[in-house]
Short mmCIF file of C-alpha atoms in Angstrom, two decimals:
data_model
loop_
_atom_site.label_atom_id
_atom_site.label_comp_id
_atom_site.label_asym_id
_atom_site.label_seq_id
_atom_site.Cartn_x
_atom_site.Cartn_y
_atom_site.Cartn_z
CA MET A 1 -8.73 9.50 0.65
CA GLU A 2 -8.08 12.03 3.39
CA ASN A 3 -6.89 10.64 6.66
CA ASP A 4 -6.34 12.16 10.35
CA LEU A 5 -3.55 9.55 10.95
CA PRO A 6 -0.70 12.53 11.66
CA ARG A 7 -3.11 13.89 14.53
CA ARG A 8 -3.38 10.64 15.64
CA ARG A 9 0.08 9.48 15.63
CA GLU A 10 1.34 12.42 17.13
CA ALA A 11 -1.35 11.97 20.10
CA GLU A 12 0.18 8.71 21.15
CA GLY A 13 3.75 10.23 20.62
CA LEU A 14 4.74 7.82 17.92
CA SER A 15 7.31 8.57 15.24
CA GLN A 16 6.69 7.34 11.83
CA GLY A 17 9.03 4.57 11.98
CA GLU A 18 7.61 3.40 15.29
CA LEU A 19 3.94 3.33 13.82
CA ALA A 20 5.43 1.66 10.67
CA GLU A 21 6.83 -1.07 12.97
CA VAL A 22 3.68 -1.70 14.91
CA VAL A 23 1.53 -2.38 11.57
CA GLY A 24 4.43 -4.06 9.70
CA VAL A 25 5.39 -1.35 6.89
CA THR A 26 8.04 0.76 6.06
CA ARG A 27 8.49 4.16 7.30
CA GLN A 28 8.01 5.36 3.65
CA THR A 29 4.79 4.35 3.44
CA ILE A 30 3.27 5.55 6.66
CA ASN A 31 4.66 9.03 5.34
CA ALA A 32 3.30 8.53 1.80
CA ILE A 33 -0.15 7.94 3.78
CA GLU A 34 -0.26 11.05 5.79
CA ARG A 35 0.49 13.25 2.43
CA ASP A 36 -2.35 11.24 0.96
CA ARG A 37 0.15 10.19 -1.79
CA TYR A 38 -0.72 6.47 -1.23
CA ASP A 39 -4.20 5.10 -0.10
CA PRO A 40 -3.65 1.76 2.11
CA SER A 41 -4.63 -1.65 1.29
CA LEU A 42 -7.79 -2.96 3.31
CA ASP A 43 -5.37 -4.97 5.54
CA LEU A 44 -3.39 -2.17 6.28
CA ALA A 45 -6.24 -0.01 6.89
CA PHE A 46 -8.07 -2.52 9.50
CA LYS A 47 -4.33 -2.84 11.00
CA LEU A 48 -3.97 1.24 11.50
CA ALA A 49 -7.48 1.07 12.64
CA ALA A 50 -6.78 -2.04 15.34
CA HIS A 51 -3.75 0.13 16.51
CA PHE A 52 -5.73 3.34 17.39
CA GLU A 53 -8.76 1.68 18.85
CA CYS A 54 -11.04 2.95 16.37
CA HIS A 55 -13.09 2.32 13.00
CA ILE A 56 -11.38 2.61 9.72
CA GLU A 57 -13.65 5.53 8.49
CA ASP A 58 -12.44 7.17 11.77
CA ILE A 59 -9.36 7.70 10.47
CA PHE A 60 -9.86 7.69 6.51
CA GLN A 61 -12.62 9.65 4.54
CA PRO A 62 -13.39 9.83 1.24
CA GLU A 63 -12.38 13.07 -0.63
CA GLU A 64 -15.16 15.29 -1.27
CA THR A 65 -15.97 15.84 -4.95
CA ASP A 66 -18.21 19.00 -6.14
CA MET B 1 5.74 19.34 8.89
CA LEU B 2 4.45 16.11 6.68
CA ASP B 3 6.85 16.59 4.06
CA THR B 4 9.59 15.38 5.87
CA LEU B 5 10.40 11.88 7.54
CA THR B 6 10.48 12.02 11.15
CA PRO B 7 12.85 9.97 12.67
CA GLY B 8 12.03 6.45 13.39
CA THR B 9 13.41 3.76 16.01
CA ASP B 10 14.91 2.85 13.27
CA GLU B 11 16.23 -0.72 13.16
CA SER B 12 13.96 -1.77 10.69
CA GLY B 13 14.95 1.35 8.33
CA GLN B 14 18.47 0.70 9.06
CA ALA B 15 18.20 -3.06 7.75
CA ARG B 16 16.13 -2.01 4.70
CA ARG B 17 18.59 0.44 3.76
CA VAL B 18 21.60 -1.88 4.08
CA TYR B 19 19.31 -4.50 2.00
CA TYR B 20 18.75 -2.23 -0.86
CA ARG B 21 22.55 -1.09 -0.51
CA VAL B 22 24.15 -4.58 -0.85
CA VAL B 23 21.47 -5.49 -3.66
CA TYR B 24 22.44 -2.38 -5.82
CA ALA B 25 25.99 -3.15 -4.98
CA ILE B 26 25.95 -6.38 -6.40
CA PHE B 27 24.13 -5.41 -9.34
CA ALA B 28 26.79 -2.67 -10.00
CA ILE B 29 29.56 -5.13 -9.78
CA ALA B 30 27.96 -7.27 -12.12
CA ILE B 31 27.43 -4.50 -14.61
CA VAL B 32 30.64 -2.80 -14.29
CA GLY B 33 32.44 -6.58 -14.39
CA LEU B 34 30.59 -7.30 -17.83
CA LEU B 35 31.88 -3.71 -19.18
CA ALA B 36 35.40 -3.85 -17.68
CA GLY B 37 35.57 -7.58 -19.27
CA MET B 38 34.36 -6.55 -22.67
CA VAL B 39 36.72 -3.22 -22.77
CA THR B 40 39.94 -5.34 -21.73
CA GLY B 41 39.05 -8.17 -23.97
CA ARG B 42 38.44 -10.57 -20.87
CA GLU B 43 34.88 -11.41 -21.88
CA LEU B 44 34.57 -14.76 -20.24
CA LEU B 45 35.86 -13.32 -16.83
CA GLY B 46 33.19 -10.71 -17.50
CA THR B 47 30.53 -12.85 -18.03
CA ILE B 48 31.13 -15.08 -15.04
CA ILE B 49 31.20 -12.13 -13.00
CA TYR B 50 28.12 -10.54 -14.57
CA CYS B 51 26.05 -14.13 -14.16
CA GLY B 52 27.33 -14.25 -10.45
CA GLY B 53 26.13 -10.72 -9.68
CA ALA B 54 22.89 -11.39 -11.42
CA TRP B 55 22.53 -14.73 -9.65
CA ILE B 56 23.11 -13.56 -6.28
CA GLY B 57 21.66 -10.46 -6.53
CA SER B 58 18.48 -12.02 -7.63
CA GLY B 59 18.64 -14.56 -4.91
CA ILE B 60 18.83 -12.15 -2.35
CA THR B 61 16.13 -10.42 -3.60
CA PHE B 62 13.70 -13.42 -3.78
CA LEU B 63 14.99 -14.67 0.12
CA ALA B 64 15.78 -12.00 2.05
CA PRO B 65 11.99 -10.58 2.49
CA LYS B 66 11.30 -14.14 3.60
CA LEU B 67 13.98 -14.78 6.13
CA THR B 68 13.43 -11.96 7.85
CA ASP B 69 10.66 -10.07 9.77
CA VAL B 70 11.92 -6.51 8.89
CA PRO B 71 9.21 -5.31 6.51
CA LEU B 72 12.21 -4.56 3.17
CA GLN B 73 9.48 -4.29 0.96
CA ASP B 74 5.86 -3.64 1.53
CA GLU B 75 2.63 -3.15 -0.15
CA ARG B 76 3.23 0.34 -1.45
CA ASP B 77 6.56 -1.19 -3.01
CA THR B 78 4.48 -3.61 -4.64
CA GLU B 79 2.16 -1.26 -5.92
CA LEU B 80 5.00 1.00 -7.08
CA TYR B 81 6.37 -1.87 -9.08
CA ASN B 82 3.18 -2.64 -10.57
CA ARG B 83 2.63 0.71 -11.46
CA ALA B 84 6.02 1.09 -13.12
CA SER B 85 5.71 -2.25 -14.86
CA GLY B 86 2.33 -1.16 -16.44
CA LEU B 87 3.69 2.29 -17.47
CA THR B 88 6.67 0.57 -19.21
CA LEU B 89 4.28 -2.25 -20.88
CA GLY B 90 2.19 0.58 -21.88
CA VAL B 91 4.68 2.72 -23.73
CA LEU B 92 6.23 -0.40 -25.36
CA PHE B 93 2.43 -1.15 -26.58
CA VAL B 94 1.86 2.16 -27.97
CA LEU B 95 5.47 2.30 -29.87
CA GLY B 96 4.92 -1.57 -30.73
CA LEU B 97 1.39 -1.12 -32.16
CA SER B 98 2.49 2.17 -33.95
CA VAL B 99 5.70 1.06 -35.40
CA ILE B 100 5.89 -2.71 -35.98
CA PRO B 101 3.08 -2.98 -38.67
CA ALA B 102 4.20 0.09 -40.57
CA ILE B 103 7.72 -2.01 -40.90
CA TYR B 104 5.94 -4.93 -41.87
CA VAL B 105 4.07 -3.33 -44.57
CA LEU B 106 7.27 -1.26 -45.83
CA GLU B 107 9.27 -4.21 -45.68
CA ALA B 108 6.84 -6.34 -47.66
CA ALA B 109 6.49 -3.37 -50.29
CA GLY B 110 9.91 -3.06 -50.97
CA ARG B 111 10.33 0.63 -49.23
CA ILE B 112 12.86 -0.41 -46.56
CA ASP B 113 15.19 -3.32 -45.69
CA PRO B 114 15.41 -3.26 -42.03
CA PRO B 115 18.61 -4.16 -39.99
CA PRO B 116 18.85 -7.39 -38.17
CA GLU B 117 18.79 -5.30 -35.18
CA VAL B 118 15.40 -4.05 -35.82
CA THR B 119 14.20 -7.43 -36.48
CA GLY B 120 15.72 -8.66 -33.39
CA ALA B 121 13.94 -5.70 -31.30
CA ILE B 122 10.87 -6.52 -32.79
CA LEU B 123 11.00 -10.08 -32.18
CA LEU B 124 12.33 -9.17 -28.54
CA ALA B 125 9.28 -7.16 -28.10
CA SER B 126 6.67 -9.89 -29.13
CA GLY B 127 8.26 -12.18 -27.45
CA LEU B 128 7.78 -9.91 -24.28
CA PHE B 129 4.48 -9.25 -24.70
CA LEU B 130 3.94 -12.97 -25.40
CA LEU B 131 5.34 -13.88 -21.64
CA TRP B 132 3.43 -10.71 -20.26
CA GLY B 133 0.08 -12.68 -21.55
CA VAL B 134 1.36 -15.66 -20.19
CA ALA B 135 2.00 -14.24 -16.83
CA TYR B 136 -1.38 -12.47 -16.84
CA GLY B 137 -3.25 -15.55 -17.59
CA ILE B 138 -1.43 -17.57 -14.80
CA VAL B 139 -1.93 -14.90 -12.12
CA LYS B 140 -5.63 -14.50 -13.04
CA ARG B 141 -6.22 -17.65 -12.46
CA ARG B 142 -4.43 -18.39 -9.28
#
């Protein structure tokens, strides 16, 4: 799953740790999501979307396959 | 840029680090205590240290996440544990499936006489799979 979490986070001037605190996970989890190494649960995706005041699909997009 | 962790605020990170250090230190002391007891001939003392450490460490692991708002473990940790557990069981299952029937057949044919350690290991693996099956059934129905 691709995402533009780093761009949105940096646009708000948040560190990974600060965003992690806001949505109630660890900094390592935010880092893993940003590096496309972990797909968040639906619950966490909703929390991130709520924080950035957008829809989940605005942040996360399925990887395009050939 | 994304390969590095950005610094956080980072009280929760600090709490998480302290939590893991304390838990790992307790388990390390327990294991070292047991080994030291075996080496020095004070098995009872070593066992007491080990049991104490194991209970205290397990207690902290179980209770600490419930007693604090700081996310000591989160959904990714849970997924990593689940994947590691699944991989461990998968390896054990493949090894068990390929080895245990062969040992039974060869033993029945009088070709081998497995030592008690092998029999114990087979029983342990069988018990582990049985426990996993029971746990799976419980989790599935809850």
